[in-house]
Short mmCIF file of C-alpha atoms and ligand atoms in Angstrom, two decimals:
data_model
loop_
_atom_site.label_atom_id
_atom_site.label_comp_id
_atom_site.label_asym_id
_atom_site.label_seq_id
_atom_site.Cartn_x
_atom_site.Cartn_y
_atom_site.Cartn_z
CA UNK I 1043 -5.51 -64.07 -71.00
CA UNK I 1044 -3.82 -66.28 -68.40
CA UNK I 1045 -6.76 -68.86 -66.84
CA UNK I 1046 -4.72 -70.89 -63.88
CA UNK I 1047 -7.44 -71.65 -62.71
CA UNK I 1048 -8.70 -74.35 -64.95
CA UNK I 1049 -5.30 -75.54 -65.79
CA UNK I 1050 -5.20 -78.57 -64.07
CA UNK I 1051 -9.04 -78.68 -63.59
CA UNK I 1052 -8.84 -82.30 -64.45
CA UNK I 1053 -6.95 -83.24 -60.79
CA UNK I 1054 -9.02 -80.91 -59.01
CA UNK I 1055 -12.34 -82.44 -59.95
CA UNK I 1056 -10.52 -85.85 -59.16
CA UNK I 1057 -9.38 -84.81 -56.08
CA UNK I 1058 -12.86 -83.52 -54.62
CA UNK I 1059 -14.92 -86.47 -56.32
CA UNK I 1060 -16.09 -85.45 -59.29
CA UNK I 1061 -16.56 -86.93 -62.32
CA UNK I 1062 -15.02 -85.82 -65.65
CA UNK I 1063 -18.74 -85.84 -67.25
CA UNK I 1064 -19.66 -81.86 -67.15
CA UNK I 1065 -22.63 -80.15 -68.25
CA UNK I 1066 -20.97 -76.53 -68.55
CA UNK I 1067 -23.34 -73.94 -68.68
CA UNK I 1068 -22.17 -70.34 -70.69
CA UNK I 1069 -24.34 -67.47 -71.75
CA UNK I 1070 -23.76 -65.48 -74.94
CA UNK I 1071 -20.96 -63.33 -73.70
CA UNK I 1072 -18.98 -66.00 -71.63
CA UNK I 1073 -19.16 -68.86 -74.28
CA UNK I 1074 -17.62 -65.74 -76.79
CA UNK I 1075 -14.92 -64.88 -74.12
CA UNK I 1076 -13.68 -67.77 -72.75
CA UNK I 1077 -15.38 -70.89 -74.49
CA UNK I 1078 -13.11 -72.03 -76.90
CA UNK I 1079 -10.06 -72.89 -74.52
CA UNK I 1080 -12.38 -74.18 -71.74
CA UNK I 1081 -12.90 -76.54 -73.75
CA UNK I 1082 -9.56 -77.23 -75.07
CA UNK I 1083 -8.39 -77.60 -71.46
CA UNK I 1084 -11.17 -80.18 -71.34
CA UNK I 1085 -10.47 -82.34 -74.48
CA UNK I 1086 -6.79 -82.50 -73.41
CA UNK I 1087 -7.71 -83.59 -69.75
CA UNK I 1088 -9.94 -86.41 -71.12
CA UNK I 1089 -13.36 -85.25 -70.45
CA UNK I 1090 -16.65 -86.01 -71.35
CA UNK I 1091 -18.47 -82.79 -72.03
CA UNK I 1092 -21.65 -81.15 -73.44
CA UNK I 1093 -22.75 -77.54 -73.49
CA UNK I 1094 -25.40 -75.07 -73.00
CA UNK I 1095 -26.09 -71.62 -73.81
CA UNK I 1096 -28.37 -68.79 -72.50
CA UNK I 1097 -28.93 -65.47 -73.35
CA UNK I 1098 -27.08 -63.11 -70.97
CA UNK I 1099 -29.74 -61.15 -69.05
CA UNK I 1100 -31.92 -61.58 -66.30
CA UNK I 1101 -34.96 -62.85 -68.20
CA UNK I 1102 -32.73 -66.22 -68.55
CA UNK I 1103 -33.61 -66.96 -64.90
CA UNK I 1104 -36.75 -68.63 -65.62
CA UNK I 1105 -38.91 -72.10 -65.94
CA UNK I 1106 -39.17 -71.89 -69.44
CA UNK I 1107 -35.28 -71.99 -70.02
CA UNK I 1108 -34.51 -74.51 -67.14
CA UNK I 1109 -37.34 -76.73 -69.04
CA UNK I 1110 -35.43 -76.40 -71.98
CA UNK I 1111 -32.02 -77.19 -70.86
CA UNK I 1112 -33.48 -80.60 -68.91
CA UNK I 1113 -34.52 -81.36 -72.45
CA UNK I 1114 -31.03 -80.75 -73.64
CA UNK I 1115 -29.29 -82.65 -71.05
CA UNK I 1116 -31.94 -85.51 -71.25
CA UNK I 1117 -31.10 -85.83 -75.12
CA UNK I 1118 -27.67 -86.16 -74.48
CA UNK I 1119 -27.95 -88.91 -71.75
CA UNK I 1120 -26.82 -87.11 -68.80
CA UNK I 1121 -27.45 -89.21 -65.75
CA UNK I 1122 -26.48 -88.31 -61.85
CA UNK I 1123 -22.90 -89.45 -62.43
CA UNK I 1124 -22.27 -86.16 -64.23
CA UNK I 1125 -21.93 -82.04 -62.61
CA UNK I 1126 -22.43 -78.94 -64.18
CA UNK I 1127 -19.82 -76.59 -64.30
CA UNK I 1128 -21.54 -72.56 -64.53
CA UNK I 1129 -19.41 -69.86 -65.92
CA UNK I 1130 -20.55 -66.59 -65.84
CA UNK I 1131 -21.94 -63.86 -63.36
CA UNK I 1132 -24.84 -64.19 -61.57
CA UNK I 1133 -27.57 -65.30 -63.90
CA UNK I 1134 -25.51 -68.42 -65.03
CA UNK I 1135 -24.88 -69.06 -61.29
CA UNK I 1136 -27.98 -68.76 -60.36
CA UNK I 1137 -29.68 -71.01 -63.09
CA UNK I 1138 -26.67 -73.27 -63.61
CA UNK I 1139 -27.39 -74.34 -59.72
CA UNK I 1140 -30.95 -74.51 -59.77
CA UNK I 1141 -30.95 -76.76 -62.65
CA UNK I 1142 -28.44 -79.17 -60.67
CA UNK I 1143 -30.30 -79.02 -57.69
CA UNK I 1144 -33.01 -80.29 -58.94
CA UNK I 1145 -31.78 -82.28 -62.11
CA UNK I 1146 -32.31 -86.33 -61.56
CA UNK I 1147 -33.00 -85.19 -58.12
CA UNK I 1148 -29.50 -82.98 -58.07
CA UNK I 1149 -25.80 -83.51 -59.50
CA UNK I 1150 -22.74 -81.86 -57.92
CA UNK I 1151 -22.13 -78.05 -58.99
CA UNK I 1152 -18.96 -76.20 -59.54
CA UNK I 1153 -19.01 -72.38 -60.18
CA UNK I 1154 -16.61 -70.53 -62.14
CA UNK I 1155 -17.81 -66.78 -61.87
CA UNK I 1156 -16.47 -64.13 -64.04
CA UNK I 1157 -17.80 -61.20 -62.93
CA UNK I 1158 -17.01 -59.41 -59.54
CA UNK I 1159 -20.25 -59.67 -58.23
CA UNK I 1160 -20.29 -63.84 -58.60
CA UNK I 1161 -16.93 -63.95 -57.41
CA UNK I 1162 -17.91 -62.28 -54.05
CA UNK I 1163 -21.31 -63.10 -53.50
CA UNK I 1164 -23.37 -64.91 -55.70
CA UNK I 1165 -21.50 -67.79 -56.25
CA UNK I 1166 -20.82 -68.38 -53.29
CA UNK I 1167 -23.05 -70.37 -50.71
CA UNK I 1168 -25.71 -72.31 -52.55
CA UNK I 1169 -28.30 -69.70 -52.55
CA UNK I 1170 -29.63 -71.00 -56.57
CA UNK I 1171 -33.02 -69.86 -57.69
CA UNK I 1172 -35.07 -68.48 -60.96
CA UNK I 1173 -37.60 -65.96 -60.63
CA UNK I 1174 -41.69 -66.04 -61.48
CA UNK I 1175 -43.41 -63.02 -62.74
CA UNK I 1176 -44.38 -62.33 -58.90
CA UNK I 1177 -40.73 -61.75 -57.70
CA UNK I 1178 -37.30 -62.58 -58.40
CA UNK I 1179 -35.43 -65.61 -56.93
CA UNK I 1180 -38.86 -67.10 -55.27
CA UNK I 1181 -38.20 -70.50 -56.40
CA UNK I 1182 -35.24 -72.59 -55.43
CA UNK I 1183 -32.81 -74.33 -53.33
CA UNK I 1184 -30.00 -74.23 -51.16
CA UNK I 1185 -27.39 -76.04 -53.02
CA UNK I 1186 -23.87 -75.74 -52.29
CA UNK I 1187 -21.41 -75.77 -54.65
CA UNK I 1188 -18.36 -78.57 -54.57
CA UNK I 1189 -16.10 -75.83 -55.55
CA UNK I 1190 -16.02 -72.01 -56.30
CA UNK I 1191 -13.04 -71.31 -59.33
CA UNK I 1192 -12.64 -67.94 -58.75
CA UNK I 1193 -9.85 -66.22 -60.61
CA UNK I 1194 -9.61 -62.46 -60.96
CA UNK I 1195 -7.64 -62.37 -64.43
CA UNK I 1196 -11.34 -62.75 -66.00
CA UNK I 1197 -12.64 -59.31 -64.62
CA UNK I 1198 -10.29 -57.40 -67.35
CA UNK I 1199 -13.08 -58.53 -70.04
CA UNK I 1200 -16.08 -56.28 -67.91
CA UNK I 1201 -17.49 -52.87 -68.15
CA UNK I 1202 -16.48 -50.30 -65.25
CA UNK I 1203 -20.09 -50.13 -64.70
CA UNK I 1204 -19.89 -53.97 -63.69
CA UNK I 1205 -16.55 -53.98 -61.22
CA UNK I 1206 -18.63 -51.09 -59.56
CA UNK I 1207 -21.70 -52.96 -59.16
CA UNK I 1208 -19.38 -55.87 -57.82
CA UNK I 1209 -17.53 -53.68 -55.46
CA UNK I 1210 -20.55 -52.86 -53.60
CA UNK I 1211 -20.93 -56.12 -52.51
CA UNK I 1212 -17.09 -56.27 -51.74
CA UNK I 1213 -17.38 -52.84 -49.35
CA UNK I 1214 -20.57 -54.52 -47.72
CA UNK I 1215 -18.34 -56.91 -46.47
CA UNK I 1216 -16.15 -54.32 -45.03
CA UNK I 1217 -19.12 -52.70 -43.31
CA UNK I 1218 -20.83 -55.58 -41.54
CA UNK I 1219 -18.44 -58.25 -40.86
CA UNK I 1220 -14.29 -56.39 -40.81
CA UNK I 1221 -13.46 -52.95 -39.81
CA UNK I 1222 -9.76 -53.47 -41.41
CA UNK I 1223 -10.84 -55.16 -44.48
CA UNK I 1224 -12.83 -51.64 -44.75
CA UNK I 1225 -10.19 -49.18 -43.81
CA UNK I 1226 -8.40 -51.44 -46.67
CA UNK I 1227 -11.23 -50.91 -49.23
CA UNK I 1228 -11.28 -47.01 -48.25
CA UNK I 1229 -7.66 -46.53 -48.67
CA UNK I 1230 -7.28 -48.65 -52.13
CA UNK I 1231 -10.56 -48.48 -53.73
CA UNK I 1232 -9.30 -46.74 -56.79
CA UNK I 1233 -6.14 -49.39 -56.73
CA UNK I 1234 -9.16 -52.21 -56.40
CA UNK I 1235 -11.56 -50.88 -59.05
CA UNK I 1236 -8.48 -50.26 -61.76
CA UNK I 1237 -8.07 -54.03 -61.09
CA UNK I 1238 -4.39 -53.35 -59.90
CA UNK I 1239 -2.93 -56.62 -58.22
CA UNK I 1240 -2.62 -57.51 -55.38
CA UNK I 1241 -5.37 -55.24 -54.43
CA UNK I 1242 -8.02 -56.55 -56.17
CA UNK I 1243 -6.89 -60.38 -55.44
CA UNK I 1244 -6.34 -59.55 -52.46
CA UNK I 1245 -9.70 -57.88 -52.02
CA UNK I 1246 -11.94 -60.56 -53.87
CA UNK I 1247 -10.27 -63.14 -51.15
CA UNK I 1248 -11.12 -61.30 -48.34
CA UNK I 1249 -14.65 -60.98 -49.48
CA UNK I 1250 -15.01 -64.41 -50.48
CA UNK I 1251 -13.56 -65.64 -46.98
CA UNK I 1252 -16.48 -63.42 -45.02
CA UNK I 1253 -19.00 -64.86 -47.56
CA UNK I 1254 -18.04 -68.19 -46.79
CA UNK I 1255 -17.41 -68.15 -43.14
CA UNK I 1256 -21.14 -66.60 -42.45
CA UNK I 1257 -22.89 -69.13 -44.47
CA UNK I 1258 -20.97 -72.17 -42.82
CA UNK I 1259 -22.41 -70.38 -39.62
CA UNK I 1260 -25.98 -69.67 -41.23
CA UNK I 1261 -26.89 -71.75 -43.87
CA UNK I 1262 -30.15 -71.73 -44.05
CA UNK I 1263 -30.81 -67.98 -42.94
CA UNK I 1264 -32.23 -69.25 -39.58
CA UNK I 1265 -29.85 -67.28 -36.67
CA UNK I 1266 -30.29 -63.69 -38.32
CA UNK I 1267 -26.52 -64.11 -39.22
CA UNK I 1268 -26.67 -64.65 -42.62
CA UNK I 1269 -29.00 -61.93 -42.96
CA UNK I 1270 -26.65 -59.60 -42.21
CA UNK I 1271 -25.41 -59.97 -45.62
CA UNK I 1272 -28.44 -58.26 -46.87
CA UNK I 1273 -27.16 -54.69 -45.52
CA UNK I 1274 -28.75 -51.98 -47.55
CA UNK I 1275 -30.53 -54.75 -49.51
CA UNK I 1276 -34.53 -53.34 -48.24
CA UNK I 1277 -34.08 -50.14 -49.50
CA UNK I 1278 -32.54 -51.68 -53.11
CA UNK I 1279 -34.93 -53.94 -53.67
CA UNK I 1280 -37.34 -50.87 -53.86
CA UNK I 1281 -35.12 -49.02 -56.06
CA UNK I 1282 -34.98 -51.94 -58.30
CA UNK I 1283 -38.39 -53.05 -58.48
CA UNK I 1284 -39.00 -49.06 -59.35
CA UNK I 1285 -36.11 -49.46 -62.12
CA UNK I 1286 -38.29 -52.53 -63.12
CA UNK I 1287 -35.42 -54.77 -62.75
CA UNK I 1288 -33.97 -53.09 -65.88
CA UNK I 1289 -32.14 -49.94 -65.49
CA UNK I 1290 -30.37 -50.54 -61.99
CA UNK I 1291 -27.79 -52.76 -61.12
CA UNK I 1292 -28.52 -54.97 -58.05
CA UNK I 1293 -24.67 -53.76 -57.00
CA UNK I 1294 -25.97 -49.75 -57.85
CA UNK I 1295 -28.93 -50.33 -55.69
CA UNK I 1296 -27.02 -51.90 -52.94
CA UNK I 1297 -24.76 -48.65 -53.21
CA UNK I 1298 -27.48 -46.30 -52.67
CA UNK I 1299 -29.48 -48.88 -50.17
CA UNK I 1300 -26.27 -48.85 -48.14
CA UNK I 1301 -26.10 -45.29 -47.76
CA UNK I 1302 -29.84 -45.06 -46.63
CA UNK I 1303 -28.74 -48.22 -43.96
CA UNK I 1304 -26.03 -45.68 -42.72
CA UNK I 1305 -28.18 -43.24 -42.15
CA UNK I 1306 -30.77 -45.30 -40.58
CA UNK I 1307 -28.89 -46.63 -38.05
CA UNK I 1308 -27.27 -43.42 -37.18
CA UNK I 1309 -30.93 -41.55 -36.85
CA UNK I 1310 -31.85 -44.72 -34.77
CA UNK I 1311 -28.47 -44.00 -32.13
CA UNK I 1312 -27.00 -47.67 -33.25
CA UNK I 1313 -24.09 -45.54 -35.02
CA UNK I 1314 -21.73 -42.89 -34.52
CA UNK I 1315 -21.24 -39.72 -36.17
CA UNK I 1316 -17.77 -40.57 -37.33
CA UNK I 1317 -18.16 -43.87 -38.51
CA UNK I 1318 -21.73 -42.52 -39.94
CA UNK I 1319 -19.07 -40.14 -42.06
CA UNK I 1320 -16.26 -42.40 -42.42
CA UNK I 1321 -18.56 -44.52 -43.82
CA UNK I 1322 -20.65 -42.28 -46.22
CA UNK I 1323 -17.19 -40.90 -47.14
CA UNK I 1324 -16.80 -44.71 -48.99
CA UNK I 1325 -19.60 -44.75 -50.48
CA UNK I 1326 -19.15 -41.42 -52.47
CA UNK I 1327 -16.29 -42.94 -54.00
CA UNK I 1328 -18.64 -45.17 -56.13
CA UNK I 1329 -19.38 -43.32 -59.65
CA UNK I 1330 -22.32 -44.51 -62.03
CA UNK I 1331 -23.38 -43.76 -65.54
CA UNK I 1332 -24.29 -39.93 -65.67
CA UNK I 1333 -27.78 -39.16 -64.66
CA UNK I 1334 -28.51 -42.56 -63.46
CA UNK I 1335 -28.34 -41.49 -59.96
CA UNK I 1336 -30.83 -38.66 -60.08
CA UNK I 1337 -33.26 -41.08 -62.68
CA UNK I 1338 -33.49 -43.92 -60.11
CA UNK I 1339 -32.88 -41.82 -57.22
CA UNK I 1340 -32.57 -38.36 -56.66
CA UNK I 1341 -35.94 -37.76 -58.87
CA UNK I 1342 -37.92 -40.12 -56.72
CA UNK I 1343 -40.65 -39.43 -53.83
CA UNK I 1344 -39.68 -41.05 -51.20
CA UNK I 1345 -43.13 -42.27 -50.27
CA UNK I 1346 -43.39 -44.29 -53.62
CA UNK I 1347 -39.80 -45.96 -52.36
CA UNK I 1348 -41.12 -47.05 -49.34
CA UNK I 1349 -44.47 -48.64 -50.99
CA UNK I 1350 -42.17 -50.54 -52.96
CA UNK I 1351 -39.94 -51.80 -50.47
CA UNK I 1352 -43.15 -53.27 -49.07
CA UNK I 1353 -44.85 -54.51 -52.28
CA UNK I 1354 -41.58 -57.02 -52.46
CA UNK I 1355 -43.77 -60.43 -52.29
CA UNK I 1356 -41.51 -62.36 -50.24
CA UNK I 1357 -42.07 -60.24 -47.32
CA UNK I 1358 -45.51 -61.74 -45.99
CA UNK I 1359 -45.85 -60.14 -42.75
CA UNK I 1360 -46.07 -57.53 -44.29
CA UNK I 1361 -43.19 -56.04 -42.22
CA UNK I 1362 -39.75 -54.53 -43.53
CA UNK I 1363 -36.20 -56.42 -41.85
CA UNK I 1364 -33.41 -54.03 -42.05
CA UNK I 1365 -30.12 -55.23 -41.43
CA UNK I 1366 -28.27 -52.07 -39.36
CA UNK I 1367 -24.75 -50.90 -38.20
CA UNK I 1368 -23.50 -50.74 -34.62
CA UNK I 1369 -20.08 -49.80 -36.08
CA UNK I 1370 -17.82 -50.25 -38.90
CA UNK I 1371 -17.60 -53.73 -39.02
CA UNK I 1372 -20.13 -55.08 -36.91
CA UNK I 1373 -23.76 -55.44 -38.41
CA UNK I 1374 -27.56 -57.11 -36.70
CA UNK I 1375 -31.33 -57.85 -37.84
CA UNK I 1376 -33.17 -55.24 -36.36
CA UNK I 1377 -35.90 -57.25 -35.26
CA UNK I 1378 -38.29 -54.70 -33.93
CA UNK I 1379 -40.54 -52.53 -36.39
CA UNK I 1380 -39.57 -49.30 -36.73
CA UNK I 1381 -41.77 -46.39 -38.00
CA UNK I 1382 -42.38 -45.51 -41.34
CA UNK I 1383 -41.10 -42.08 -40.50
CA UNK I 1384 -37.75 -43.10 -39.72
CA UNK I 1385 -37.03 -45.22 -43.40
CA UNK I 1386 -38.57 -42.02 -45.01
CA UNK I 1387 -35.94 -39.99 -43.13
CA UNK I 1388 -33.12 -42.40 -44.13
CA UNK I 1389 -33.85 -41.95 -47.60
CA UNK I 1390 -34.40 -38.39 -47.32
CA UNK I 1391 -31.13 -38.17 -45.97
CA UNK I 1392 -29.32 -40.37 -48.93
CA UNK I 1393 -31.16 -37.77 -51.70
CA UNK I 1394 -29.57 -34.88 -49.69
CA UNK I 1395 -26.26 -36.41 -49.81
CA UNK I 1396 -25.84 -37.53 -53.30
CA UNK I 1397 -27.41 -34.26 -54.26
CA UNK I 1398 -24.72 -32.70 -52.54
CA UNK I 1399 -22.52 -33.94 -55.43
CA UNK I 1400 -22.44 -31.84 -58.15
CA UNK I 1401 -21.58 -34.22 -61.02
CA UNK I 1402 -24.75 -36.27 -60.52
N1 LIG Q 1846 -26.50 -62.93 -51.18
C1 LIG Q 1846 -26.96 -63.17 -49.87
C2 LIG Q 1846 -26.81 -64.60 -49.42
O1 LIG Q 1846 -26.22 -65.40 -50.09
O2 LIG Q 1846 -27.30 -64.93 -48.37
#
């Protein structure tokens, strides 16, 4: 595979001040794919180096690995004149920047995602944490990365079931922040999801642009801004906490949260009928594994959704944010609270459509 983007890595690093010590961070799959001439680019730009490896899933996200990997990095001498370059999706990202935040009180980062979902999101605007057995991503920083190496020639090595979990984050986009960008996204999504060019370049810079532009307006999640980046997000999190973390994609979730989202702020008069439709007509473009929808789904009370929307820990007033539409494009933080009977009706609403689909 071509990799311009760490040809020449050695200039860019000089360029935005950073050393040519690197800590690079792989898991199983990414050390496998795209290891070996990494670090040939490295040797032949003259850098000092020293890897890491982590299992690729989920669990990796933890205080018992980051302990392990400051033991690693203490053994061979890195000091704060050193980064750490991640590469990988969202669990590398996520771990690779937590351990640099808080590494000899923090070293520069640099993120090289590989899979859609990193390129789009993840990566992108210093959100780095690990989970504890009470929640996911409850401890960590905001770190920002010194640069994001984003280069779509890598998504060719993932599963369908991956660029679909990515693109969910990628049509978010669409929905809260750029009614073009969607009409885009609705008129090439099978162009984006084959990984034709320059659709899907063209459609991991857009999203990446958004991204960036509402965290340099939001960083720290205080003006309701950023939050707008958690559309569909509530309902998800229930879905995956119900999945046990396990046997839904965050991106699959985020699917099905965002048509719930649609419906909710249509029921609530925020949204039109047409965009409502225009909107849901997206959305069932999205395919998953075969009976995964009406497992983690379809088959589920909607009662026992809502409970678990709520039993998320970091909510601790208790109360539910949803992030709503007032068209395609434009997305706010409902800050009211709104009655259960309404999020019961949105999801109600989401099982009627999907069951609608025969092939589920
Ligand atoms: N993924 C949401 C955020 O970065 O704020």
């Amino acid at each position: 595979m071509g990799t311009p983007v760490i040809a020449g890595l050695g200039k860019l690093f000089k360029t935005h001040g950073l050393s040519k010590k690197t800590v690079l961070l792989f898991d199983e799959n990414t050390r496998r794919l795209f290891g070996e001439e990494l670090l040939r680019k490295l040797n032949d730009e003259g850098f000092q180096w020293t890897e890491l490896l982590i299992p690729a899933r989920e669990a990796s996200k933890s205080f018992s690995v980051a302990f392990r990997l400051y033991g690693k990095m203490i053994e061979a001498d890195v000091d704060r004149s050193w980064n750490l370059l991640a590469v990988g999706g969202g669990v590398v990202g996520d771990l690779g920047g937590f351990i640099a935040a808080s590494y000899f009180r923090g070293i520069p980062v640099i993120q090289l995602p590989t899979t859609l979902l990193a390129m789009t999101d993840s990566s992108i605007g210093g959100k780095v944490a690990i989970n504890h057995p009470l929640g996911k991503n409850l401890i960590g920083f905001f770190h920002s990365p010194e640069l994001v190496l984003i280069d779509p020639s890598y998504l060719t090595t993932l599963p369908h079931r991956e660029i679909y979990a990515g693109m969910a984050e990628v049509v978010k986009y669409g929905f809260i922040a750029d009614e073009p960008f969607f009409s885009y996204l609705d008129l090439h999504f099978a162009d984006i999801t084959g990984l034709k060019e320059p659709y899907i370049t063209e459609a991991v810079k857009k999203s990446a642009f958004i991204k960036d532009d509402v965290v340099k307006k939001d960083f720290r999640e205080t003006a309701g801004l950023r939050a707008t980046l958690n559309f569909g997000h509530t309902f998800a999190h229930g879905l995956e906490k119900l999945a046990e973390y396990r046997h839904l994609r965050h991106g699959e979730a985020v699917t099905i949260g965002m048509v719930c989202a649609l419906f909710l702020s249509h029921n609530l008069g925020y949204l039109d009928r047409e965009s409502l439709d225009r909107g849901l007509s997206l959305l069932r473009k999205f395919k998953f594994p075969k009976g995964l929808l009406k497992r983690r789904f379809l088959d589920i009370d909607s009662g026992l959704l809502l409970e678990s929307m709520f039993s998320d820990k970091k909510k601790l007033d208790k109360k539910l944010r949803f992030v709503l539409l007032k068209k395609l494009g434009e997305a706010f933080l409902l800050e009211e609270n709104i009655d259960d009977c309404h999020v019961l009706k949105a999801i109600s609403d989401g099982q009627a459509l999907f069951s609608s689909k025969s092939s589920r």
